[in-house]
XYZ file of C-alpha atoms in Angstrom:
429
model
C 126.745 84.962 109.753
C 125.600 87.978 107.623
C 126.312 87.818 103.793
C 129.308 89.790 104.014
C 132.056 89.312 106.233
C 131.902 91.715 108.900
C 134.279 94.822 109.810
C 135.390 97.382 111.996
C 133.277 99.654 109.084
C 130.222 97.804 109.855
C 130.400 98.460 113.599
C 131.107 102.222 113.666
C 128.100 102.852 111.204
C 125.563 100.456 113.359
C 127.228 102.549 116.955
C 126.636 105.900 114.865
C 122.939 104.669 113.794
C 119.863 103.878 115.460
C 120.724 102.064 118.331
C 117.348 99.798 117.704
C 119.499 98.330 115.049
C 121.583 96.492 117.431
C 118.445 93.922 117.695
C 118.217 92.945 114.267
C 122.216 92.378 114.379
C 121.816 90.322 116.949
C 118.879 88.537 115.127
C 121.521 88.443 111.663
C 124.122 86.231 113.812
C 121.842 84.221 115.729
C 122.008 81.401 112.297
C 125.869 81.494 112.946
C 124.999 77.931 115.574
C 125.073 76.535 112.324
C 128.343 77.250 110.862
C 130.041 77.133 113.814
C 129.565 74.953 116.333
C 132.650 74.457 117.997
C 134.014 78.276 117.843
C 135.839 79.444 120.392
C 136.941 83.066 120.967
C 140.861 84.108 120.099
C 143.010 85.145 122.390
C 142.760 88.851 121.243
C 139.280 88.896 119.499
C 139.361 91.754 117.485
C 136.453 94.166 117.687
C 134.447 92.390 114.823
C 135.192 88.959 116.144
C 133.640 89.656 119.576
C 130.486 90.967 118.589
C 129.478 88.172 116.100
C 130.492 85.576 118.894
C 128.482 87.462 120.992
C 125.173 87.301 118.935
C 126.532 83.689 117.877
C 124.127 80.458 118.451
C 126.657 79.211 120.311
C 125.743 79.506 124.097
C 129.410 79.343 125.267
C 130.544 81.702 123.159
C 128.135 84.151 124.198
C 128.863 83.533 127.682
C 132.667 83.845 126.650
C 132.508 87.121 124.660
C 129.868 88.494 127.475
C 133.400 88.065 129.938
C 135.436 89.891 126.933
C 132.762 92.900 126.849
C 133.282 93.830 130.162
C 136.526 94.962 129.757
C 136.076 96.904 126.159
C 135.199 100.309 125.981
C 134.456 100.294 122.041
C 130.798 101.784 121.131
C 128.725 98.392 120.144
C 130.259 96.629 123.932
C 126.965 98.338 125.374
C 124.303 97.614 123.085
C 125.870 93.878 122.874
C 125.940 93.501 126.741
C 122.119 95.127 126.510
C 121.268 92.809 124.464
C 122.188 89.362 126.557
C 120.557 90.850 129.200
C 117.676 89.051 127.590
C 119.667 86.152 126.193
C 117.429 82.872 126.001
C 119.866 81.339 128.202
C 119.932 82.582 131.395
C 123.573 81.903 133.046
C 124.504 84.470 130.296
C 121.280 87.442 131.375
C 122.773 86.553 134.755
C 126.353 87.349 133.764
C 125.435 90.428 131.805
C 123.607 92.140 133.703
C 125.638 93.164 136.770
C 127.802 94.184 133.737
C 125.465 96.244 131.860
C 123.836 98.086 134.983
C 127.552 99.052 136.068
C 128.176 100.889 132.629
C 124.573 102.412 132.679
C 125.307 106.508 133.668
C 122.696 108.843 133.001
C 124.330 109.455 129.043
C 124.537 106.357 128.444
C 120.845 105.455 129.768
C 119.761 108.410 127.727
C 121.434 106.815 124.906
C 120.383 103.379 124.890
C 116.671 103.993 126.038
C 115.407 103.474 122.282
C 117.297 99.820 122.151
C 115.935 99.515 125.779
C 112.445 99.710 124.944
C 112.782 97.817 122.000
C 114.293 94.428 124.325
C 112.112 94.635 126.575
C 109.523 92.734 123.992
C 111.762 89.385 124.674
C 109.588 87.551 127.183
C 111.999 86.064 129.218
C 111.580 87.877 132.369
C 110.209 91.246 133.316
C 114.050 92.600 134.478
C 114.895 94.602 130.950
C 110.909 96.346 132.234
C 112.559 97.264 135.118
C 114.974 98.933 133.810
C 112.805 100.641 131.208
C 110.720 102.362 134.423
C 113.898 103.317 135.855
C 114.304 105.851 132.950
C 110.827 107.371 133.980
C 112.714 109.804 136.474
C 112.745 113.372 135.795
C 116.242 113.271 133.823
C 114.986 111.183 131.857
C 110.977 110.894 131.510
C 111.238 113.424 128.443
C 113.236 111.012 126.431
C 111.137 108.044 127.154
C 108.232 109.578 125.896
C 109.530 111.064 123.173
C 111.228 107.392 121.616
C 110.164 106.390 117.977
C 109.528 103.396 118.310
C 105.513 103.089 119.123
C 105.097 100.442 121.546
C 107.677 101.678 123.505
C 106.462 105.376 123.374
C 102.497 103.946 124.407
C 104.398 102.319 127.406
C 106.297 105.050 128.556
C 103.216 107.436 128.719
C 101.436 103.879 130.128
C 103.816 103.458 133.364
C 104.446 107.709 133.326
C 100.775 108.590 133.646
C 100.678 109.235 137.286
C 104.015 111.553 137.244
C 102.653 113.931 134.467
C 100.990 117.030 135.952
C 97.397 117.646 134.493
C 98.852 120.267 131.839
C 101.322 117.894 130.683
C 98.794 115.297 130.174
C 96.308 117.861 128.868
C 98.698 118.672 126.555
C 99.408 115.405 125.087
C 95.507 114.726 124.988
C 94.946 117.177 122.385
C 97.668 116.586 120.321
C 99.901 113.512 120.495
C 100.700 112.626 117.047
C 99.140 108.870 117.906
C 95.955 108.339 119.010
C 95.839 106.098 121.190
C 98.598 107.982 123.623
C 95.730 110.628 123.458
C 93.327 107.875 124.587
C 95.271 107.063 127.914
C 95.843 110.366 128.799
C 93.033 112.134 128.157
C 91.094 108.946 130.190
C 93.983 109.423 132.977
C 92.174 113.221 133.041
C 88.554 111.861 132.830
C 89.286 109.209 135.744
C 90.452 112.564 137.858
C 87.515 114.686 137.120
C 90.391 116.991 135.108
C 89.771 119.316 131.896
C 86.547 118.063 130.892
C 86.045 121.000 128.845
C 88.663 121.072 127.335
C 88.910 117.408 126.489
C 85.544 117.267 125.020
C 86.900 119.943 122.532
C 90.392 118.943 122.158
C 90.252 115.084 122.687
C 89.451 111.722 120.290
C 86.109 111.063 120.053
C 86.310 108.107 122.633
C 87.933 110.779 125.483
C 84.996 113.697 124.208
C 82.440 111.373 124.341
C 82.830 109.795 127.782
C 83.318 113.768 128.426
C 79.465 114.382 127.300
C 78.676 112.090 129.730
C 80.494 113.959 132.866
C 78.340 117.129 131.586
C 74.971 118.359 130.971
C 71.597 117.769 129.468
C 72.656 121.278 127.255
C 75.706 120.236 126.361
C 74.911 117.281 124.471
C 72.494 119.112 122.275
C 75.379 121.482 122.059
C 77.308 118.779 120.511
C 74.035 116.445 118.239
C 75.786 118.082 115.229
C 79.413 117.243 116.413
C 82.114 116.357 113.692
C 82.499 112.801 115.003
C 80.240 109.962 114.898
C 80.721 108.654 117.944
C 80.197 111.696 120.062
C 76.896 112.387 118.113
C 75.817 109.204 119.153
C 76.505 109.860 122.781
C 74.681 113.416 122.587
C 71.357 111.311 120.692
C 71.940 108.870 123.503
C 71.314 111.472 126.371
C 68.934 113.777 124.646
C 67.182 110.352 124.571
C 67.616 109.345 128.287
C 66.335 112.803 129.222
C 63.478 112.385 126.969
C 64.148 114.960 124.180
C 64.056 114.280 120.302
C 67.277 114.209 118.810
C 65.683 114.327 115.136
C 63.207 117.580 116.224
C 66.476 119.135 117.013
C 68.277 118.384 113.779
C 65.181 119.543 111.946
C 65.054 123.274 113.452
C 69.114 123.042 112.948
C 70.965 125.342 109.875
C 72.191 122.574 107.580
C 75.697 121.207 108.396
C 77.263 117.674 108.171
C 76.612 117.056 111.366
C 73.290 118.199 111.260
C 72.444 116.065 107.643
C 73.985 112.868 109.102
C 72.571 113.173 112.439
C 69.048 113.573 110.925
C 69.713 110.053 108.727
C 70.473 108.509 111.675
C 67.842 109.446 113.904
C 65.491 110.688 111.492
C 61.726 108.926 110.429
C 60.139 108.877 107.176
C 58.568 111.653 107.394
C 62.145 113.333 106.937
C 62.704 111.373 103.809
C 62.079 114.805 101.446
C 64.304 116.578 103.488
C 67.123 114.491 102.746
C 66.217 114.242 98.819
C 66.754 117.976 98.957
C 70.029 117.717 99.652
C 70.985 115.473 96.400
C 71.400 117.848 94.536
C 73.382 120.029 96.609
C 76.457 121.351 95.438
C 78.603 120.109 98.248
C 79.714 116.108 97.178
C 79.967 115.246 101.083
C 76.391 116.716 101.870
C 75.158 114.517 98.471
C 76.478 111.198 99.860
C 75.672 112.106 103.542
C 71.548 112.469 102.325
C 72.324 109.009 100.572
C 73.477 107.705 103.844
C 70.132 108.711 105.414
C 68.566 108.221 103.173
C 69.405 104.257 103.623
C 67.506 104.327 107.066
C 64.243 106.253 106.612
C 63.505 105.898 103.123
C 65.201 102.544 101.846
C 63.440 102.168 98.885
C 63.769 105.660 97.203
C 63.600 106.087 93.891
C 65.574 108.953 93.900
C 69.263 107.932 94.411
C 69.487 105.845 91.809
C 69.937 108.715 89.626
C 73.501 109.770 91.431
C 75.207 106.548 89.881
C 76.653 108.826 87.554
C 77.308 111.472 90.437
C 81.006 113.447 89.575
C 81.840 112.673 93.624
C 83.268 108.696 94.146
C 82.522 109.393 97.812
C 78.722 109.971 96.909
C 78.821 106.832 94.058
C 79.923 104.530 96.824
C 76.854 105.681 99.305
C 74.313 104.784 95.969
C 75.900 101.483 95.355
C 75.902 100.722 99.251
C 72.010 101.922 99.173
C 71.399 100.056 96.048
C 72.430 96.450 97.323
C 70.177 94.100 97.009
C 67.340 96.176 95.166
C 67.070 95.088 92.106
C 63.539 96.853 91.433
C 65.700 100.534 91.589
C 67.984 99.931 89.099
C 67.810 97.667 85.759
C 70.846 95.029 84.353
C 70.552 97.032 80.903
C 71.270 100.269 82.607
C 74.296 98.582 84.543
C 75.304 97.337 81.840
C 75.798 100.418 79.877
C 77.495 102.188 82.846
C 80.248 99.900 82.834
C 81.393 101.306 79.228
C 84.067 103.301 78.766
C 83.392 106.634 78.660
C 82.014 106.514 82.088
C 84.437 107.554 85.064
C 86.056 104.852 86.475
C 84.485 105.052 89.498
C 81.109 104.835 88.147
C 81.502 101.707 86.242
C 83.151 100.345 89.602
C 80.049 101.328 91.171
C 77.882 99.529 87.764
C 80.528 96.325 87.886
C 79.281 96.048 91.936
C 75.823 96.142 91.634
C 76.079 93.433 89.024
C 77.827 91.463 90.525
C 75.313 91.519 93.392
C 72.945 90.136 91.801
C 73.747 86.346 91.631
C 76.482 84.846 90.762
C 75.879 84.355 86.967
C 75.931 88.037 86.504
C 78.641 87.970 88.493
C 80.750 85.779 86.324
C 79.407 86.938 83.566
C 80.895 90.426 84.844
C 84.072 89.492 85.755
C 85.228 88.088 82.275
C 83.977 90.780 80.522
C 86.228 93.442 82.527
C 89.045 91.103 82.954
C 91.642 92.647 79.657
C 90.158 96.013 80.562
C 92.877 98.942 81.513
C 90.756 100.172 84.825
C 88.620 97.661 85.929
C 90.560 94.548 85.144
C 92.481 93.839 88.893
C 88.888 94.468 90.466
C 87.828 91.680 87.752
C 90.883 88.932 88.769
C 90.566 89.258 91.902
C 86.733 88.567 92.560
C 87.011 86.261 90.135
C 88.983 83.813 92.217
C 86.826 84.781 94.775
C 83.692 83.741 92.513
C 85.049 79.969 91.725
C 84.942 79.324 94.900
C 81.111 79.269 94.389
C 80.507 78.063 91.251
C 79.848 74.316 92.000
C 77.681 75.402 94.726
C 75.039 77.178 92.217
C 71.856 75.032 91.468
C 69.732 78.077 89.350
C 70.098 78.592 85.682
C 71.411 81.456 83.744
C 69.399 83.354 80.970
C 69.722 82.147 77.331
C 71.982 85.465 76.516
C 74.522 85.196 79.400
C 75.026 81.309 78.860
C 75.639 82.428 75.322
C 78.056 84.980 76.563
C 80.129 82.434 78.810
C 80.495 79.978 76.583
C 82.188 82.377 73.922
C 83.979 84.021 76.027
C 85.463 80.315 77.468
C 87.619 80.032 74.283
C 90.222 82.984 75.351
C 90.344 81.914 79.098
C 93.106 79.587 81.660
C 91.899 76.070 80.382
C 91.456 74.943 83.644
C 89.065 78.098 84.064
C 87.169 77.086 80.739
C 87.074 73.892 81.790
C 85.444 74.895 85.561
C 82.733 76.780 83.816
C 81.543 74.904 81.054
C 80.897 72.112 83.765
C 78.703 73.666 85.662
C 77.072 75.304 82.573
C 76.593 71.738 81.743
C 75.357 70.741 85.179
C 72.388 73.886 84.837
C 71.150 72.875 81.533
């Protein structure tokens, strides 16, 4: 049952709204089995009684409701019959289906399409899927392709691939809001060998990457600096396959984000100085790409660590990834200085991440020190929960200063956590 008694106004509101809500209505009344096992329909049931009976947990009551719905003209009749077409009891399904089809003229079919798309996912058999496919006619196709339900819309496009002309497929592949649908339609075009150059310019990265393989080496060279990493990677592979050197091309091209990213992906240690020059570029994106490239071509570069105080969070995140596992490039005292509140939050967060990366004791020390921090306290609480899982497997000893700080911090901690830390500290003596 619903929390309140069903009224005619409720039914009118449902009928005037999103037709998919009828599926939720059905589920809401499913539990009525427990409150009305022996319930029966009255001789002249009201709209509310009949709607509730159609979704009742008692199969005999649902069956009786379906028979009554067949001769009613209320706005809720068709959605309720459709729902019973995918009832988990086969005799009810068999009863509801011919009655439903008799009421599904074209306007009704159009109105019920969103609900049909949702009910198709109730896995009793393929009847509802077959019904949905019947909507893919010239008169209803546009409605099916424009459904708001994402899964139904994707299914409609998948089934309609063979019905759509190349121009329509290209429009969808180039501009649909759903990347999966764009990729689906783009793949269909490429399977036919159609609109390859158009898709290379306007498709999703996956489609553009595939389109690139259908064109020549010159096209691959032209896309070495593509904005999408997947397309760049394919272009690099095609140039290498043809005997070329992608890095040599990048060294001669004007600097753009794609060029700098590509040089970092294919360059050598000899390109380190070229990348390091861009660590002071005024554009944060280029600084971040330079750091990312140096992780590969010069992983021990000393020029990166000063960017821990970079004003751009995107750059700092790349610096953290560069410095992980490299304690020689930045020491603990310097990181602790960066934890102080006068530094920007993203700088403090980067310093905390690198301190936690050193060892379990420093991780614990860092988390306890930040528990009450207004900006980093939530991160510290979350990491502390994960850190506690590793405390009993620590076989190293903390430094004297870290030990003293941890023991002092225990005074303000939850007693269970404090006891756990003191226990581990005792084992480490």
